[in-house]
C-alpha positions as MATLAB code, in Angstrom:
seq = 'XXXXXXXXXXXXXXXXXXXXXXXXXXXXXXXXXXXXXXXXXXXXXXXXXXXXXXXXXXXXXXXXXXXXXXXXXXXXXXXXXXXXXXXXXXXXXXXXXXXXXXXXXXXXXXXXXXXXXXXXXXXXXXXXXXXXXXXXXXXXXXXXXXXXXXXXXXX';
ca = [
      -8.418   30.720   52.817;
     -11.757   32.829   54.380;
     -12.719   29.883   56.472;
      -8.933   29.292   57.847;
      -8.641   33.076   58.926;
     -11.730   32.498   60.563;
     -10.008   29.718   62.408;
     -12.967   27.758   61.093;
     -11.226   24.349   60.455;
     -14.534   22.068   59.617;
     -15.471   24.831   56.912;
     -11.930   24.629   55.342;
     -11.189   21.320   55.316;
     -14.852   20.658   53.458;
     -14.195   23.349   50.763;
     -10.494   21.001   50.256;
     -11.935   17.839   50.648;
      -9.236   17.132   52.993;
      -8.903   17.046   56.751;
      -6.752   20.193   57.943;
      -4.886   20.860   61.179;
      -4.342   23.491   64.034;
      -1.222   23.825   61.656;
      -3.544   25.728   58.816;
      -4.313   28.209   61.451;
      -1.380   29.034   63.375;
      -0.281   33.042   63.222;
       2.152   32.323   60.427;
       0.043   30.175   58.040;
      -3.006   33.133   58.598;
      -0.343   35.681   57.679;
       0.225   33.645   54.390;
      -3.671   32.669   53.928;
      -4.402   36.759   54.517;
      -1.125   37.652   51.931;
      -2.810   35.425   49.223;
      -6.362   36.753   49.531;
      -5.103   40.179   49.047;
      -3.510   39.011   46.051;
      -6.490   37.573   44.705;
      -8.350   40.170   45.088;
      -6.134   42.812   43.309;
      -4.827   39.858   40.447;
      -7.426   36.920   40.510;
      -5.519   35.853   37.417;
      -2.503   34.773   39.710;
      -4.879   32.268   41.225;
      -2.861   28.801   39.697;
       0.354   30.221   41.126;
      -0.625   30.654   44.846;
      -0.450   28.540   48.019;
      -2.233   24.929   47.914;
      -2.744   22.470   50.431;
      -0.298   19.483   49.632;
      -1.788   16.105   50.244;
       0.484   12.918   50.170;
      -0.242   10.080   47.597;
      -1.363    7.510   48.277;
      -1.872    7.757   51.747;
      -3.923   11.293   51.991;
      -2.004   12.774   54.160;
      -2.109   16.526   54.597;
       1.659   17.269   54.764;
       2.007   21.103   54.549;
       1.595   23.726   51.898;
       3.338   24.825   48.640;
       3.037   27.270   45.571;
       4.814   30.384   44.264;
       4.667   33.915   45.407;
       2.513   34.972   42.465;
       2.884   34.999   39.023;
       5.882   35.185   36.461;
       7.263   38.826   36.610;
       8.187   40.572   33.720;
      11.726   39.170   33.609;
       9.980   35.432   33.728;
      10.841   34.897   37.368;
       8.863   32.984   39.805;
       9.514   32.710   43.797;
       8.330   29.707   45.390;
       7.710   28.774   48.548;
       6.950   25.517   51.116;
       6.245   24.774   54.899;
       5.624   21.192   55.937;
       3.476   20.155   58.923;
       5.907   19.490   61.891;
       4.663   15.819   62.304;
       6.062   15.435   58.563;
       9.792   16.843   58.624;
      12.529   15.185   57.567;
      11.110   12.762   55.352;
      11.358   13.954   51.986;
       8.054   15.709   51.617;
      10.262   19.493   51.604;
      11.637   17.842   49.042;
       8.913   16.787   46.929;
       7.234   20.033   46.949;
      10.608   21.540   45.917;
      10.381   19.007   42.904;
       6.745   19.808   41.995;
       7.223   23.566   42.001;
      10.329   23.457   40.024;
       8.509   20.915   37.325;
       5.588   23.631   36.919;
       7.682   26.281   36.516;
       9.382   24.779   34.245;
       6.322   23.347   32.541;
       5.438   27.364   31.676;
       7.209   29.056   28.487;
       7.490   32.324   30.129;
       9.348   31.067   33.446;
      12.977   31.887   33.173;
      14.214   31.654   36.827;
      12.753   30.228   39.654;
      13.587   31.853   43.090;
      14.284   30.686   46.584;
      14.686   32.781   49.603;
      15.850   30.766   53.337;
      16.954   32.385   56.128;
      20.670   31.320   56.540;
      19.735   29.641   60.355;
      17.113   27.396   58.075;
      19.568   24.912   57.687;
      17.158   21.955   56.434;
      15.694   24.115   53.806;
      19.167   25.014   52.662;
      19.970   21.416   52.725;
      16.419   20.744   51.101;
      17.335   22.448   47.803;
      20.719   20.761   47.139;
      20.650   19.007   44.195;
      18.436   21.157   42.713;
      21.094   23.827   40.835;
      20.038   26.942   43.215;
      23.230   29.102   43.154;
      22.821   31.915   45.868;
      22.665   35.219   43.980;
      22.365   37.823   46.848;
      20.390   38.523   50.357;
      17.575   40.691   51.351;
      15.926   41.917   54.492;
      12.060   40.559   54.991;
       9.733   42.353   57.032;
       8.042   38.982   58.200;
      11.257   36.323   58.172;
      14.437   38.845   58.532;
      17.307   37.773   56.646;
      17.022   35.469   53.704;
      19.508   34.349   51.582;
      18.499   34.552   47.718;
      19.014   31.165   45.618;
      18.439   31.711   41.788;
      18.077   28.724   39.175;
      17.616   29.387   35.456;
      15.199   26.932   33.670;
];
């Protein structure tokens, strides 16, 4: 996450093993690389629950990133969150990130809920989690993304 807020691609991508793009260092991917060093550095223990670089089986694609917001809170809720490389929309990758994060929340005793928040324009990511049980429990405003509508599903 150092070498991508250094906008130092080559350094990055060897520390992956994969080859990243321009799309790992645009303003809103540093604002999430910067977010999840802070976090690290104040809870390194939330370090399996952060961002990751997803990589497409078999064909090694690097399609986006995915994780959760941090670790379970007290109540056993986890917020997750995906972005897939523009080149990669709209064919089901959204979607298999959706299914990953769900299955490793779920994998963890102490999860209880797993948390979505879309902005209500974001209508592929609201089509994205159909299927998935998400019942909208409320709205918030975010300082970064403005409104976003809050999806809940127990697990």
């Amino acid at each position: 996450m150092i070498a991508l807020l250094k906008d130092d691609l080559a350094q990055a991508s060897a520390e992956v093993g994969v080859a990243l793009t321009e799309y790992f260092v645009t303003d809103t991917a540093k604002w999430v690389w910067q977010y999840r060093v802070n976090q690290l550095t104040s809870d390194p223990g939330c370090a399996g629950w952060l961002t990751q670089i997803v990589v497409a089986e078999p064909e090694g694609a690097v399609v986006g990133y995915a994780g959760f917001h941090g670790r379970p809170d007290e109540a056993g809720m986890v917020e997750l969150g995906y972005s897939v490389v523009p080149v990669y929309r709209r064919q089901g990758y959204a979607r298999a990130m959706l299914t990953a994060l769900v299955h490793r929340a779920t994998a963890e005793a102490r999860v209880r809920t797993v948390r979505v928040t879309i902005s209500p324009d974001n209508t592929a990511s609201l089509a994205t989690i159909s299927g998935f049980g998400f019942v909208e429990v409320g709205e918030q405003w975010d300082e970064e993304d403005g409104l976003e509508l809050i999806f809940e599903v127990p697990v």
